[in-house]
CSV table of C-alpha atoms in Angstrom, one decimal:
chain,number,residue,atom,x,y,z
A,1,ASP,CA,0.0,0.0,0.0
A,2,VAL,CA,1.7,3.2,-1.2
A,3,PHE,CA,-0.2,5.5,1.1
A,4,ALA,CA,0.5,3.4,4.2
A,5,LYS,CA,4.2,3.5,3.4
A,6,TYR,CA,4.3,7.3,3.9
A,7,ILE,CA,1.3,8.5,6.0
A,8,TYR,CA,-0.5,7.0,9.0
A,9,LEU,CA,-4.2,6.6,8.4
A,10,SER,CA,-6.2,4.8,11.1
A,11,ASN,CA,-9.2,5.0,8.8
A,12,THR,CA,-8.4,4.2,5.2
A,13,ASN,CA,-12.0,4.8,4.1
A,14,VAL,CA,-10.9,8.4,3.3
A,15,ILE,CA,-9.0,7.0,0.3
A,16,ASP,CA,-12.2,5.4,-1.0
A,17,ALA,CA,-14.1,8.6,-0.4
A,18,VAL,CA,-11.6,10.7,-2.5
A,19,LEU,CA,-11.3,8.2,-5.3
A,20,GLY,CA,-15.0,7.4,-5.3
A,21,ALA,CA,-15.9,11.1,-5.6
A,22,ALA,CA,-13.5,11.5,-8.5
A,23,ILE,CA,-15.0,8.5,-10.3
A,24,ALA,CA,-18.6,9.6,-9.6
A,25,ASN,CA,-17.9,12.9,-11.3
A,26,GLN,CA,-17.5,11.1,-14.6
A,27,LEU,CA,-21.0,9.7,-14.4
A,28,PRO,CA,-24.1,11.7,-15.6
A,29,GLY,CA,-25.7,13.9,-13.1
A,30,PRO,CA,-24.8,16.8,-10.8
A,31,PRO,CA,-21.2,17.2,-9.5
A,32,ILE,CA,-20.1,15.4,-6.4
A,33,CYS,CA,-18.4,17.9,-4.2
A,34,LEU,CA,-16.3,16.8,-1.2
A,35,TYR,CA,-14.8,18.3,2.0
A,36,LEU,CA,-12.0,16.5,3.8
A,37,ILE,CA,-12.4,18.0,7.2
A,38,GLY,CA,-9.5,17.3,9.6
A,39,PRO,CA,-6.8,18.8,11.8
A,40,PRO,CA,-3.3,19.6,10.4
A,41,GLY,CA,-1.3,16.4,10.0
A,42,SER,CA,-4.3,14.2,9.3
A,43,GLY,CA,-3.1,13.4,5.7
A,44,LYS,CA,-5.8,15.3,3.8
A,45,THR,CA,-3.3,17.5,1.9
A,46,GLU,CA,-1.2,14.5,0.7
A,47,LEU,CA,-4.3,12.6,-0.5
A,48,LEU,CA,-5.6,15.6,-2.5
A,49,ASN,CA,-2.2,16.4,-3.9
A,50,GLY,CA,-2.1,12.8,-5.2
A,51,LEU,CA,-5.0,13.7,-7.5
A,52,GLU,CA,-2.6,15.7,-9.6
A,53,GLY,CA,-2.0,12.3,-11.3
A,54,TYR,CA,-5.6,12.4,-12.6
A,55,ARG,CA,-5.9,14.4,-15.8
A,56,ARG,CA,-9.5,15.6,-15.0
A,57,THR,CA,-8.4,17.6,-12.0
A,58,TYR,CA,-7.1,21.1,-11.7
A,59,HIS,CA,-5.3,22.4,-8.6
A,60,PRO,CA,-5.3,26.2,-8.3
A,61,SER,CA,-2.4,27.7,-6.3
A,62,LYS,CA,-4.5,30.7,-5.4
A,63,ILE,CA,-7.9,32.1,-6.2
A,64,THR,CA,-9.5,35.6,-6.4
A,65,PRO,CA,-13.1,36.6,-7.4
A,66,ASN,CA,-11.8,37.0,-11.0
A,67,THR,CA,-9.9,33.6,-11.2
A,68,LEU,CA,-12.6,31.4,-12.6
A,69,MET,CA,-14.6,33.7,-14.9
A,70,SER,CA,-12.5,36.7,-15.9
A,71,GLY,CA,-14.3,37.6,-19.1
A,72,TYR,CA,-10.9,38.0,-20.8
A,73,VAL,CA,-10.9,37.6,-24.6
A,74,GLU,CA,-8.2,38.1,-27.2
A,75,LYS,CA,-7.6,41.7,-28.1
A,76,GLY,CA,-9.8,42.9,-31.0
A,77,ASP,CA,-12.5,40.1,-30.4
A,78,LYS,CA,-15.9,41.7,-30.0
A,79,HIS,CA,-17.6,38.5,-28.7
A,80,ARG,CA,-17.3,37.8,-25.1
A,81,GLY,CA,-18.5,34.8,-23.0
A,82,PRO,CA,-18.0,31.0,-23.4
A,83,LYS,CA,-19.6,31.0,-26.8
A,84,SER,CA,-16.6,32.8,-28.2
A,85,GLU,CA,-13.6,30.7,-29.3
A,86,ASN,CA,-11.4,33.4,-27.8
A,87,ASP,CA,-12.7,33.3,-24.3
A,88,HIS,CA,-9.8,32.7,-21.9
A,89,SER,CA,-11.7,32.4,-18.7
A,90,LEU,CA,-10.3,29.6,-16.6
A,91,LEU,CA,-13.6,27.8,-16.1
A,92,VAL,CA,-14.3,27.8,-19.9
A,93,ARG,CA,-10.8,26.6,-20.7
A,94,LEU,CA,-11.0,23.7,-18.1
A,95,THR,CA,-14.3,22.6,-19.5
A,96,LYS,CA,-12.8,22.5,-23.1
A,97,GLU,CA,-9.9,20.5,-21.8
A,98,GLY,CA,-12.1,17.9,-20.2
A,99,LYS,CA,-11.2,18.8,-16.6
A,100,ASN,CA,-14.2,18.7,-14.3
A,101,ILE,CA,-12.8,18.7,-10.7
A,102,LEU,CA,-11.3,21.7,-8.9
A,103,VAL,CA,-9.0,20.6,-6.0
A,104,PHE,CA,-8.1,23.0,-3.2
A,105,LYS,CA,-5.7,21.4,-0.8
A,106,ASP,CA,-6.2,24.1,1.8
A,107,PHE,CA,-9.7,25.6,1.7
A,108,THR,CA,-9.0,27.2,5.1
A,109,THR,CA,-7.0,30.0,3.3
A,110,ILE,CA,-10.3,30.9,1.5
A,111,LEU,CA,-12.1,31.0,4.8
A,112,ALA,CA,-9.5,33.4,6.2
A,113,MET,CA,-10.0,35.9,3.4
A,114,PRO,CA,-11.8,39.3,4.0
A,115,HIS,CA,-15.6,38.8,4.4
A,116,GLU,CA,-16.6,40.4,1.1
A,117,THR,CA,-14.0,38.5,-0.9
A,118,ARG,CA,-14.8,35.2,0.7
A,119,GLN,CA,-18.5,35.6,0.2
A,120,THR,CA,-18.0,36.4,-3.5
A,121,ILE,CA,-15.9,33.3,-4.1
A,122,ILE,CA,-18.2,31.1,-2.1
A,123,GLY,CA,-21.1,32.4,-4.1
A,124,GLN,CA,-19.3,31.5,-7.3
A,125,PHE,CA,-18.7,28.0,-6.0
A,126,ARG,CA,-22.4,27.7,-5.3
A,127,GLU,CA,-23.3,28.6,-8.9
A,128,ILE,CA,-20.6,26.4,-10.3
A,129,ALA,CA,-21.8,23.4,-8.3
A,130,ASP,CA,-25.3,24.1,-9.7
A,131,GLY,CA,-23.9,23.9,-13.2
A,132,ARG,CA,-24.4,27.5,-14.4
A,133,TYR,CA,-22.5,30.7,-13.8
A,134,VAL,CA,-23.6,34.1,-15.1
A,135,GLY,CA,-21.7,37.3,-14.4
A,136,ASP,CA,-20.5,40.6,-15.8
A,137,SER,CA,-16.8,41.4,-16.2
A,138,GLY,CA,-17.5,45.2,-16.2
A,139,PHE,CA,-17.1,45.8,-20.0
A,140,GLY,CA,-20.7,46.8,-20.7
A,141,LYS,CA,-22.8,44.6,-22.9
A,142,GLU,CA,-19.8,42.9,-24.3
A,143,GLY,CA,-18.7,42.0,-20.8
A,144,HIS,CA,-21.5,39.5,-20.2
A,145,ILE,CA,-20.1,36.1,-19.3
A,146,GLU,CA,-21.9,32.8,-19.0
A,147,TRP,CA,-20.8,29.2,-18.4
A,148,ARG,CA,-22.7,26.0,-18.3
A,149,GLY,CA,-21.2,22.6,-17.5
A,150,LYS,CA,-20.2,20.3,-14.7
A,151,MET,CA,-17.4,21.2,-12.3
A,152,ALA,CA,-17.0,19.5,-8.9
A,153,ILE,CA,-15.0,20.9,-6.0
A,154,MET,CA,-12.9,18.8,-3.6
A,155,ALA,CA,-11.2,20.5,-0.7
A,156,GLY,CA,-9.2,19.9,2.4
A,157,VAL,CA,-10.2,22.1,5.3
A,158,THR,CA,-9.9,22.2,9.1
A,159,SER,CA,-12.8,22.3,11.6
A,160,ALA,CA,-12.7,26.1,11.2
A,161,ILE,CA,-15.4,25.7,8.5
A,162,ASP,CA,-17.8,24.5,11.3
A,163,GLU,CA,-17.6,28.0,12.8
A,164,LEU,CA,-18.6,29.8,9.7
A,165,GLY,CA,-22.4,29.5,9.4
A,166,SER,CA,-22.6,31.7,6.3
A,167,VAL,CA,-20.3,29.4,4.3
A,168,ASN,CA,-22.2,26.3,5.5
A,169,SER,CA,-25.6,27.8,4.7
A,170,ILE,CA,-24.4,28.5,1.1
A,171,LEU,CA,-22.4,25.4,0.3
A,172,GLY,CA,-23.3,22.9,3.0
A,173,GLU,CA,-26.1,21.1,1.1
A,174,ARG,CA,-23.9,20.8,-2.0
A,175,PHE,CA,-20.9,19.1,-0.3
A,176,LEU,CA,-20.3,15.7,1.2
A,177,CYS,CA,-18.2,15.8,4.3
A,178,PHE,CA,-15.6,13.3,5.4
A,179,ARG,CA,-14.3,14.0,8.8
A,180,MET,CA,-10.8,12.8,9.5
A,181,HIS,CA,-9.9,12.5,13.2
A,182,GLY,CA,-6.5,13.5,14.5
A,183,GLU,CA,-4.1,10.6,14.3
A,184,PRO,CA,-1.8,9.7,17.3
A,185,LEU,CA,1.2,12.0,16.9
A,186,ASN,CA,3.7,9.2,17.8
A,187,GLU,CA,2.3,7.1,15.0
A,188,VAL,CA,2.6,10.0,12.6
A,189,TYR,CA,6.1,10.8,13.6
A,190,ASN,CA,7.2,7.1,13.4
A,191,ARG,CA,5.8,6.8,9.8
A,192,VAL,CA,7.7,9.9,8.8
A,193,LEU,CA,10.9,8.7,10.4
A,194,GLU,CA,10.6,5.3,8.8
A,195,SER,CA,10.4,6.9,5.3
A,196,THR,CA,13.7,7.1,3.5
A,197,VAL,CA,12.6,9.2,0.5
A,198,ASP,CA,12.0,12.9,0.1
A,199,LEU,CA,8.6,14.6,-0.3
A,200,GLU,CA,9.0,15.0,-4.1
A,201,THR,CA,9.4,11.2,-4.5
A,202,MET,CA,6.4,10.6,-2.2
A,203,HIS,CA,4.2,12.9,-4.1
A,204,LYS,CA,5.3,11.3,-7.4
A,205,GLU,CA,4.4,7.8,-6.1
A,206,PHE,CA,1.0,9.0,-5.0
A,207,GLU,CA,0.3,10.6,-8.4
A,208,VAL,CA,1.4,7.4,-10.2
A,209,VAL,CA,-0.7,5.0,-8.1
A,210,ILE,CA,-3.8,7.3,-8.4
A,211,HIS,CA,-3.2,7.7,-12.2
A,212,ASP,CA,-3.0,3.9,-12.7
A,213,TYR,CA,-6.1,3.3,-10.5
A,214,MET,CA,-8.2,5.9,-12.2
A,215,LEU,CA,-7.2,5.0,-15.8
A,216,PRO,CA,-10.0,2.4,-16.3
A,217,PHE,CA,-12.6,4.9,-15.2
A,218,ASP,CA,-11.2,7.8,-17.3
A,219,MET,CA,-14.0,7.9,-19.8
A,220,ASP,CA,-17.5,9.3,-20.3
A,221,CYS,CA,-19.6,6.8,-18.5
A,222,THR,CA,-23.2,5.9,-19.2
A,223,GLU,CA,-25.8,5.7,-16.6
A,224,VAL,CA,-25.7,2.5,-14.6
A,225,PRO,CA,-29.1,0.7,-14.2
A,226,ILE,CA,-30.2,0.5,-10.6
A,227,ASP,CA,-31.7,-2.7,-9.1
A,228,PRO,CA,-35.4,-2.1,-8.2
A,229,GLU,CA,-34.8,-3.2,-4.6
A,230,ILE,CA,-31.9,-0.7,-4.2
A,231,ASN,CA,-33.9,2.0,-6.0
A,232,GLU,CA,-36.7,1.5,-3.4
A,233,GLN,CA,-34.2,1.9,-0.6
A,234,LEU,CA,-32.9,5.1,-2.2
A,235,LYS,CA,-36.4,6.5,-2.4
A,236,HIS,CA,-36.8,6.0,1.4
A,237,LEU,CA,-33.3,7.5,2.0
A,238,ALA,CA,-34.2,10.5,-0.1
A,239,ALA,CA,-37.4,11.1,1.7
A,240,PHE,CA,-35.6,10.8,5.1
A,241,ILE,CA,-33.0,13.4,4.0
A,242,ALA,CA,-35.6,15.8,2.7
A,243,HIS,CA,-37.5,15.5,6.0
A,244,ALA,CA,-34.3,16.0,8.0
A,245,ARG,CA,-33.5,19.2,6.2
A,246,THR,CA,-36.9,20.8,7.1
């Protein structure tokens, strides 16, 4: 087990959650967004960094309110928005490249942004998760920008997100949450000391193993028929969730 060689995880279900969400996002339907919620040192960053080996993911180093939909087009082009071949907005470009998962290894940095900036970005995430983004780049009628598509968000974050009710009220219902408990520090330290390779080698091995695992699923999948008995159970589960949200 490549992951067990480098990081201590008392609950390896988190690996299934990350890879399962990545695979699910190649199926028809709305995007599957995922939070890995855990303290520093729980391994969430390493797991998410490993997804760089999967070609359908994009890992922004930083983000501003203008990162995803800038409205920028080539000089001299009078047509703006995703319908234009010259639109260089990141979200449009990623969709054209077949990438449909944004990965943020440290979502906590977004939570620490000034309130107005943070709320703007969180609002964009909400619209993206819903499959449509409409905005204005400030260039008059030609500055109208619009995107339609499927883009999931996977992020690592600390429990600080639980303290921000405004973020949870906007994004909470759109995200699955996997809570990672703090691992025994002595086990974490021992695993680090036992490793004889540098971080770059570790990251490369993570990327390779995830790439190889995801390769059979790297295709546009058709909808899988659901067994009638399972479908009936899902109906009851959906009814329970809807009632729990009221």
